[in-house]
Tab-separated table of C-alpha atoms in Angstrom:
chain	number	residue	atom	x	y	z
A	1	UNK	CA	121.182	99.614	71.230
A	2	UNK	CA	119.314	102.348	69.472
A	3	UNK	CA	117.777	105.597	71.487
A	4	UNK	CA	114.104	103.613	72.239
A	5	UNK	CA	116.012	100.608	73.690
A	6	UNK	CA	118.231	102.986	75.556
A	7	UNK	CA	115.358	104.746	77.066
A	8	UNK	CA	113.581	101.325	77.597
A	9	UNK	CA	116.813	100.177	79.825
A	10	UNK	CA	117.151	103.307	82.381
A	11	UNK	CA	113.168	103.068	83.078
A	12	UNK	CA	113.365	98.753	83.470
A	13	UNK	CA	116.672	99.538	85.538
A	14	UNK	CA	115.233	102.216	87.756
A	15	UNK	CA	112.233	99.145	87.865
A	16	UNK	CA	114.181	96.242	89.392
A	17	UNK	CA	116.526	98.480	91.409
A	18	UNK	CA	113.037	99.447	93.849
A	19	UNK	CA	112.098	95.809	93.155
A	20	UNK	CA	115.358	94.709	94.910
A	21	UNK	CA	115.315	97.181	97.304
A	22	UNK	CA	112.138	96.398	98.892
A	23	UNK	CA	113.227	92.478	97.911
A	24	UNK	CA	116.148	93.044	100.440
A	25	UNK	CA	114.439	95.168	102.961
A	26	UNK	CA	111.390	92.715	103.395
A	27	UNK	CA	113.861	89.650	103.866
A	28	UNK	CA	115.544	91.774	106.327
A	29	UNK	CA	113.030	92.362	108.812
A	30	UNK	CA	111.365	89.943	111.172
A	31	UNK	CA	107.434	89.466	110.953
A	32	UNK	CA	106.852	91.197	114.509
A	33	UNK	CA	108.808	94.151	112.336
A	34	UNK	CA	106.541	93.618	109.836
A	35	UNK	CA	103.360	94.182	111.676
A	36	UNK	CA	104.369	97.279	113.479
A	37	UNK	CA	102.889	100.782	111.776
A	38	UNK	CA	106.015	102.498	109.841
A	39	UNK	CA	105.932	105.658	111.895
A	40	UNK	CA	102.977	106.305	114.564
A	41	UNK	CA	99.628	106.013	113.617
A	42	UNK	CA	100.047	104.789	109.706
A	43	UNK	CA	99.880	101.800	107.523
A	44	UNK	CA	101.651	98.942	108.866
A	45	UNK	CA	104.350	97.605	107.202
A	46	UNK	CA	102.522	94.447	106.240
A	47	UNK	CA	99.633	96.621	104.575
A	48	UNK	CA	102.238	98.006	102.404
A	49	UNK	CA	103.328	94.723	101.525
A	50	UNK	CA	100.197	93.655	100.706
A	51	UNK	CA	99.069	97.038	98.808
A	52	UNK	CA	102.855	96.863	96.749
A	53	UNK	CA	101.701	93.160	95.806
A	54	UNK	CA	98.119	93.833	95.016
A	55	UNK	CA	98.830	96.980	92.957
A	56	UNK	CA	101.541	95.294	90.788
A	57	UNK	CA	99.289	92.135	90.825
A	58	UNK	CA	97.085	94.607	88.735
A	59	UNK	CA	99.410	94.832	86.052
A	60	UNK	CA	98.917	91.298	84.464
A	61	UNK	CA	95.319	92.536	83.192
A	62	UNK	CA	96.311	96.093	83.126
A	63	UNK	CA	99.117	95.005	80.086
A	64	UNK	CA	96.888	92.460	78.618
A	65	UNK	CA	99.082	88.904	80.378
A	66	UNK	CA	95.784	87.785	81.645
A	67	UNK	CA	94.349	87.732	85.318
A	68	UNK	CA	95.461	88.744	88.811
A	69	UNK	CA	97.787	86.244	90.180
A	70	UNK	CA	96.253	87.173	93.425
A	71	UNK	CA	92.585	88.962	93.404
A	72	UNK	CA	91.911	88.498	96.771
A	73	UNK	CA	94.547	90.908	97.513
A	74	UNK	CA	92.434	93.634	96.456
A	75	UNK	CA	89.548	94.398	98.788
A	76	UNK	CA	91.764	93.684	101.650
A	77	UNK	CA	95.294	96.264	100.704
A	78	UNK	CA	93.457	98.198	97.699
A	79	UNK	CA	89.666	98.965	98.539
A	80	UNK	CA	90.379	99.242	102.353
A	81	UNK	CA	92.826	100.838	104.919
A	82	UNK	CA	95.168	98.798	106.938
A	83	UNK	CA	92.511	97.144	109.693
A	84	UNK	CA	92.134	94.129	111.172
A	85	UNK	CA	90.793	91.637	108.582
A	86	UNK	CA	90.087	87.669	108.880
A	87	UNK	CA	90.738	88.080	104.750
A	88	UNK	CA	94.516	89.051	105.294
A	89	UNK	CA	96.688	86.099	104.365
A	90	UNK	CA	99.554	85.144	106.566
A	91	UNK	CA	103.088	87.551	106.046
A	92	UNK	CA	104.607	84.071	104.936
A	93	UNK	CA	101.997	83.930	102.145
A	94	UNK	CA	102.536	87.597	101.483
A	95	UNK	CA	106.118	87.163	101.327
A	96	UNK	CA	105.740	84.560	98.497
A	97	UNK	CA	103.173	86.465	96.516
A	98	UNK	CA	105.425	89.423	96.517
A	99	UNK	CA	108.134	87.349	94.675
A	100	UNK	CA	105.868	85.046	92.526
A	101	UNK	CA	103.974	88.222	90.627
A	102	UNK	CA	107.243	90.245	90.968
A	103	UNK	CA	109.417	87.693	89.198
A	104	UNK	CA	106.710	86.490	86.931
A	105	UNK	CA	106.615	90.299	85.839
A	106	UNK	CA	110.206	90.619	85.203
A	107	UNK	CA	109.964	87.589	82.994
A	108	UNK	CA	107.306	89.823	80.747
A	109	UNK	CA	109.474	92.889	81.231
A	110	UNK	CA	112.702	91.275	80.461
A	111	UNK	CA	111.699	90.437	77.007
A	112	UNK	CA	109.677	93.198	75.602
A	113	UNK	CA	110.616	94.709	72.694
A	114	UNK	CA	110.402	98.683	72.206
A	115	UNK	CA	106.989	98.179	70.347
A	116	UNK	CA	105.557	96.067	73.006
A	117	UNK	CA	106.209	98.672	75.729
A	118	UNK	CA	104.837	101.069	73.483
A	119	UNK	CA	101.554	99.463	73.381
A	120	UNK	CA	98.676	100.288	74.941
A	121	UNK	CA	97.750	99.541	77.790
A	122	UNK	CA	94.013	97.897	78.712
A	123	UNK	CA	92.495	100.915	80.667
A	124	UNK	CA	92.865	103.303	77.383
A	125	UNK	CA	90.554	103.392	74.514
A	126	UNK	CA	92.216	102.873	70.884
A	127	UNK	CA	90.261	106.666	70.258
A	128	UNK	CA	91.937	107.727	73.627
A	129	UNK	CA	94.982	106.212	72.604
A	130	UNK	CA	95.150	107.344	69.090
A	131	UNK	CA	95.505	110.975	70.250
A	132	UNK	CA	97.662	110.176	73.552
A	133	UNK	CA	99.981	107.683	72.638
A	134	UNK	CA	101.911	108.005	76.229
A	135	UNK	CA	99.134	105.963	77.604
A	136	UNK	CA	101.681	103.014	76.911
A	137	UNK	CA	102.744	99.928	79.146
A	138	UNK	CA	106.230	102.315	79.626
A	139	UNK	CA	103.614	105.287	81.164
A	140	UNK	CA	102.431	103.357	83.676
A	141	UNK	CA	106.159	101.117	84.548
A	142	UNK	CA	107.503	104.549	85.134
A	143	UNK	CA	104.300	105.474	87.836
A	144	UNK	CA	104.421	101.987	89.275
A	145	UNK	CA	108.185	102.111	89.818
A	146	UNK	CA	107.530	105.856	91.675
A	147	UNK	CA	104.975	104.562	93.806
A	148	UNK	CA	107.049	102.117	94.370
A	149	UNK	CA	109.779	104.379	95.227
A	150	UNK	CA	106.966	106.575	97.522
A	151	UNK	CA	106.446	103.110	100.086
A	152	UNK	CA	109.731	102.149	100.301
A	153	UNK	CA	110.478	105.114	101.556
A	154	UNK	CA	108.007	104.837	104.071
A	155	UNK	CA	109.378	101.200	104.729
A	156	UNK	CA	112.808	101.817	105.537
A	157	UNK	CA	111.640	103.444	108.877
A	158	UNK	CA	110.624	99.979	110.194
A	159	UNK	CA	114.476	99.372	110.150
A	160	UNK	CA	116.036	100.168	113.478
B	1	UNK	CA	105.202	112.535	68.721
B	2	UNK	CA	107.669	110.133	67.647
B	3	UNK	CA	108.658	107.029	69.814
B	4	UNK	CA	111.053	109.141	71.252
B	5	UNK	CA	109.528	112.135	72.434
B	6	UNK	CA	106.313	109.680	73.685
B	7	UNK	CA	108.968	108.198	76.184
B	8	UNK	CA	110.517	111.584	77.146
B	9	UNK	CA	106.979	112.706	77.665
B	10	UNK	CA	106.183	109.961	80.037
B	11	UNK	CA	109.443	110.665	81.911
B	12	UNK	CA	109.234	114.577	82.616
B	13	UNK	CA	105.824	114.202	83.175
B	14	UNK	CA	106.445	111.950	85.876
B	15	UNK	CA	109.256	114.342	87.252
B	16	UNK	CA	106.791	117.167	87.260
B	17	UNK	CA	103.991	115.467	88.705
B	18	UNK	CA	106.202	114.445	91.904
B	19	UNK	CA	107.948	118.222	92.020
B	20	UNK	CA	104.502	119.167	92.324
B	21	UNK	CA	102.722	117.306	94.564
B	22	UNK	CA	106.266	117.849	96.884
B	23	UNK	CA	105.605	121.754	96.580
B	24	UNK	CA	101.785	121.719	97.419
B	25	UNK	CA	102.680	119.540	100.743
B	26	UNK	CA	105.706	122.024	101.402
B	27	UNK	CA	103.293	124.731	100.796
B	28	UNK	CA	100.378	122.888	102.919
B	29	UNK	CA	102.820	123.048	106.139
B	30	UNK	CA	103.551	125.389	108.602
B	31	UNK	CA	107.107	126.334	109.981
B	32	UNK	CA	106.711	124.572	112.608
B	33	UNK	CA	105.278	120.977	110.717
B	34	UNK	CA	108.408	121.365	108.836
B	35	UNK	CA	110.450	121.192	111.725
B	36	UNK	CA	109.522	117.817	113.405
B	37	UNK	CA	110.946	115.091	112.263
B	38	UNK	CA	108.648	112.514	109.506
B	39	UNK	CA	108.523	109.641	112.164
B	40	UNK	CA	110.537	109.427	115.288
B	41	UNK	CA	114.336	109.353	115.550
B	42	UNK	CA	114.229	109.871	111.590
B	43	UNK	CA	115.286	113.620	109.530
B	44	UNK	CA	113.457	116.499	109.593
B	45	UNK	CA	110.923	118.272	107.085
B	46	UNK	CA	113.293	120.691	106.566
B	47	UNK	CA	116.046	118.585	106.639
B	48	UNK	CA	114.338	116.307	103.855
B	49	UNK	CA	113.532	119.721	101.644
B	50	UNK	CA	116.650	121.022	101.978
B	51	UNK	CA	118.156	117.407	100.316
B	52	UNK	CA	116.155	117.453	97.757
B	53	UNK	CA	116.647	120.946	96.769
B	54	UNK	CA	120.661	120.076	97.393
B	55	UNK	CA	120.306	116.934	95.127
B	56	UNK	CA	118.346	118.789	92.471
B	57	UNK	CA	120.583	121.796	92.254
B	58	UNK	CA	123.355	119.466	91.523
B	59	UNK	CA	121.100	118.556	88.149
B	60	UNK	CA	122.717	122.015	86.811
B	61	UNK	CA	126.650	121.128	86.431
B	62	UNK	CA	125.590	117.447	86.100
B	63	UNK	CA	123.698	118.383	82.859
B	64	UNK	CA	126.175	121.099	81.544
B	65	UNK	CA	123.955	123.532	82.892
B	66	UNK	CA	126.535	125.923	84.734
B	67	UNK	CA	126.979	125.821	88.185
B	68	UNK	CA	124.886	125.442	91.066
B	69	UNK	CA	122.461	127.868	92.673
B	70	UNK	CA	123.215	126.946	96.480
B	71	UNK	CA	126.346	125.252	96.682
B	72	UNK	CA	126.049	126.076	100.054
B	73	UNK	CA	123.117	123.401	101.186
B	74	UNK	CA	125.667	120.469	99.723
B	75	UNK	CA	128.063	120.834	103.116
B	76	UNK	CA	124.525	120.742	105.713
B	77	UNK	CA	121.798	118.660	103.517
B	78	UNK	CA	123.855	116.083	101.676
B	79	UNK	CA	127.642	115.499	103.486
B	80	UNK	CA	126.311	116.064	107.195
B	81	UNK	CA	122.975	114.445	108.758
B	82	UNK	CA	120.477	116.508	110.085
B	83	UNK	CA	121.557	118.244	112.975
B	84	UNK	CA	121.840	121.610	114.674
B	85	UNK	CA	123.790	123.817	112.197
B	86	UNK	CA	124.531	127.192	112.300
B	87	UNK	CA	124.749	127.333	108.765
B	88	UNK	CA	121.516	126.055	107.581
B	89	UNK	CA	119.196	128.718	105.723
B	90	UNK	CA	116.168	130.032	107.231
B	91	UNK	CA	113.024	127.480	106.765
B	92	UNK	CA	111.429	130.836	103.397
B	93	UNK	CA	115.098	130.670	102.262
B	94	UNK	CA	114.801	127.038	101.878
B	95	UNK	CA	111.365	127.405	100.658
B	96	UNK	CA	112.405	130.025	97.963
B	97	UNK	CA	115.328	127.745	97.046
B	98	UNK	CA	112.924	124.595	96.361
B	99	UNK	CA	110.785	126.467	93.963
B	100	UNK	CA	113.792	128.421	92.374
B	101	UNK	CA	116.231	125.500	91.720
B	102	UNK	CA	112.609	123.644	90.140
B	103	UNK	CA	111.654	126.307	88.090
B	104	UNK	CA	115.153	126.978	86.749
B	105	UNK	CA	115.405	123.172	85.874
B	106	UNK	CA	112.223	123.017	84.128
B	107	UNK	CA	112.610	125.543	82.178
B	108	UNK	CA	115.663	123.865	80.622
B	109	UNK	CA	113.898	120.414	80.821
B	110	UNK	CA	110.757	121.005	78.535
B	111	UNK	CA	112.819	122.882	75.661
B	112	UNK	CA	115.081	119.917	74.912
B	113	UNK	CA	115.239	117.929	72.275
B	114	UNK	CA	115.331	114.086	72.278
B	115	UNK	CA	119.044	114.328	71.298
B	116	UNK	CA	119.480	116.142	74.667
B	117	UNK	CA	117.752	114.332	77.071
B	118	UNK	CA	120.014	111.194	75.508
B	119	UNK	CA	123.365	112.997	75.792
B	120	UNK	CA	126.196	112.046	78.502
B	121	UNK	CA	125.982	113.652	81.970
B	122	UNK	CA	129.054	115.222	83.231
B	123	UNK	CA	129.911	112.228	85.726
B	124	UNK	CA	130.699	109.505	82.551
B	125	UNK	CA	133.333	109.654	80.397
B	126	UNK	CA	133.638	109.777	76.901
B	127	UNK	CA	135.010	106.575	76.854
B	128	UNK	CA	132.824	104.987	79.254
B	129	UNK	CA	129.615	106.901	77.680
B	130	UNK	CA	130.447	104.894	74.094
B	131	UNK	CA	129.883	101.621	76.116
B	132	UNK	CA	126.954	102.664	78.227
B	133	UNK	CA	125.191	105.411	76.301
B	134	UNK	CA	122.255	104.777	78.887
B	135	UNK	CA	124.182	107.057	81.247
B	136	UNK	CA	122.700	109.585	79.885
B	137	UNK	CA	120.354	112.974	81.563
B	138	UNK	CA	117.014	111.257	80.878
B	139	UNK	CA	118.591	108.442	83.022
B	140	UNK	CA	119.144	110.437	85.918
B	141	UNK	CA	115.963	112.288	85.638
B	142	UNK	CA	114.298	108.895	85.835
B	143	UNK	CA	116.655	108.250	89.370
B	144	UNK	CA	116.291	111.747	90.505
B	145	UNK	CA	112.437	111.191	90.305
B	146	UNK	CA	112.108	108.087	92.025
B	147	UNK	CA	114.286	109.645	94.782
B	148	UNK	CA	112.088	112.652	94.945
B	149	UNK	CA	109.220	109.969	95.541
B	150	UNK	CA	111.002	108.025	98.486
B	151	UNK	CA	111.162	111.054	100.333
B	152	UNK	CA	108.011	112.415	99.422
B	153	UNK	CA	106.669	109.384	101.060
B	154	UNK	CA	108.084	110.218	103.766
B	155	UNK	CA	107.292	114.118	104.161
B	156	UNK	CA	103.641	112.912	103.665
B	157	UNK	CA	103.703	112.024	107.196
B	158	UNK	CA	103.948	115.749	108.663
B	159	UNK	CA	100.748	115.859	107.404
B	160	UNK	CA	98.138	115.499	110.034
């Protein structure tokens, strides 16, 4: 391995590790778990679901592999707060959405090279990205895995 | 910027966004917010910022960097839970310790050199290093910031 594909390993690593993480912790708890608020008076743990989904949903367009797997995630766990909503699929359906874009990402991430990371990604300008050339597919795996990181923190409190 | 220094960007910047946003809600809440626990049953405020400043000051001999500030938190943040203890530091010594052990890291983190940031940590051998040279400090800063971001998802909730 040379340094890029080094670097490339510890931030896809630090990736999948959350991935599993929250993989495990989902499976673990119950639906009634599920649908309780993680500590009093904030997002349920089935909004968080759903907003985890939706947000990495939004990285098929965001790295140019074509649409949302999933759009209709978005005005219920993106544009508005965790409220009852007739839109909200069943936690069954949001169980299988997390693993179908998840593992259908991993299959993109699993085979980039160090150039492809390196691209840019579709919300920067080639002007923009000419003079900030961090505004790669990497740039934003390392925010996604941290936000990641942020509501799986907030998840683990559902676990008694 | 080289490929290189592009990804190393991407990393600290990540590192010092989080450090930040953890030190504006630190500095957003009172004594007293930082006592109660995040959710019920669950650690403290102060607990959680005395961890993290225990886990980052352990960055220093972990990246060659001397010894630590506070070896002192290690024995009441990181081997005990959060309990009564005599010898925890006042909630402004713990306060002073977060933004000292941060400070002194950064400085060190935005002078070096790709060929730093790839080097071994103290915890891998030589041997072990040749076969996994992605143990190396950028590694753990990429760990170390997605840990910061699991429990700054949680400290978020002392926030009213």
């Amino acid at each position: 391995m040379n340094q890029e594909q080094i670097v490339i390993k510890s931030a896809l690593d630090a990736w999948t590790t959350y991935i599993s993480r929250t993989g495990t912790l989902i499976q673990s708890l119950t639906d009634e778990q599920l649908q309780q608020p993680v500590a009093p008076g904030r997002n349920s743990g089935v909004y968080l679901l759903g907003h985890l989904t939706a947000v990495h949903d939004g990285l098929f367009p965001l790295f140019g592999l074509g649409e949302k797997k999933h759009p209709e995630l978005e005005e219920v766990f993106l544009t508005n707060p965790d409220r009852p909503d007739p839109k909200r699929p069943a936690i069954n359906e949001l169980r299988e959405y997390w693993d179908q874009v998840n593992n259908d990402l991993l299959h993109y991430f699993s085979q980039w090279t160090v150039g492809e990371w390196l691209q840019k990604h579709a919300a920067v300008t080639d002007g923009d990205f000419a003079k900030e050339p961090h505004r790669n597919r990497l740039n934003v795996l390392l925010n996604r895995t941290n936000h990641l990181a942020y509501h799986f923190g907030q998840l683990a409190f559902l676990k008694k």
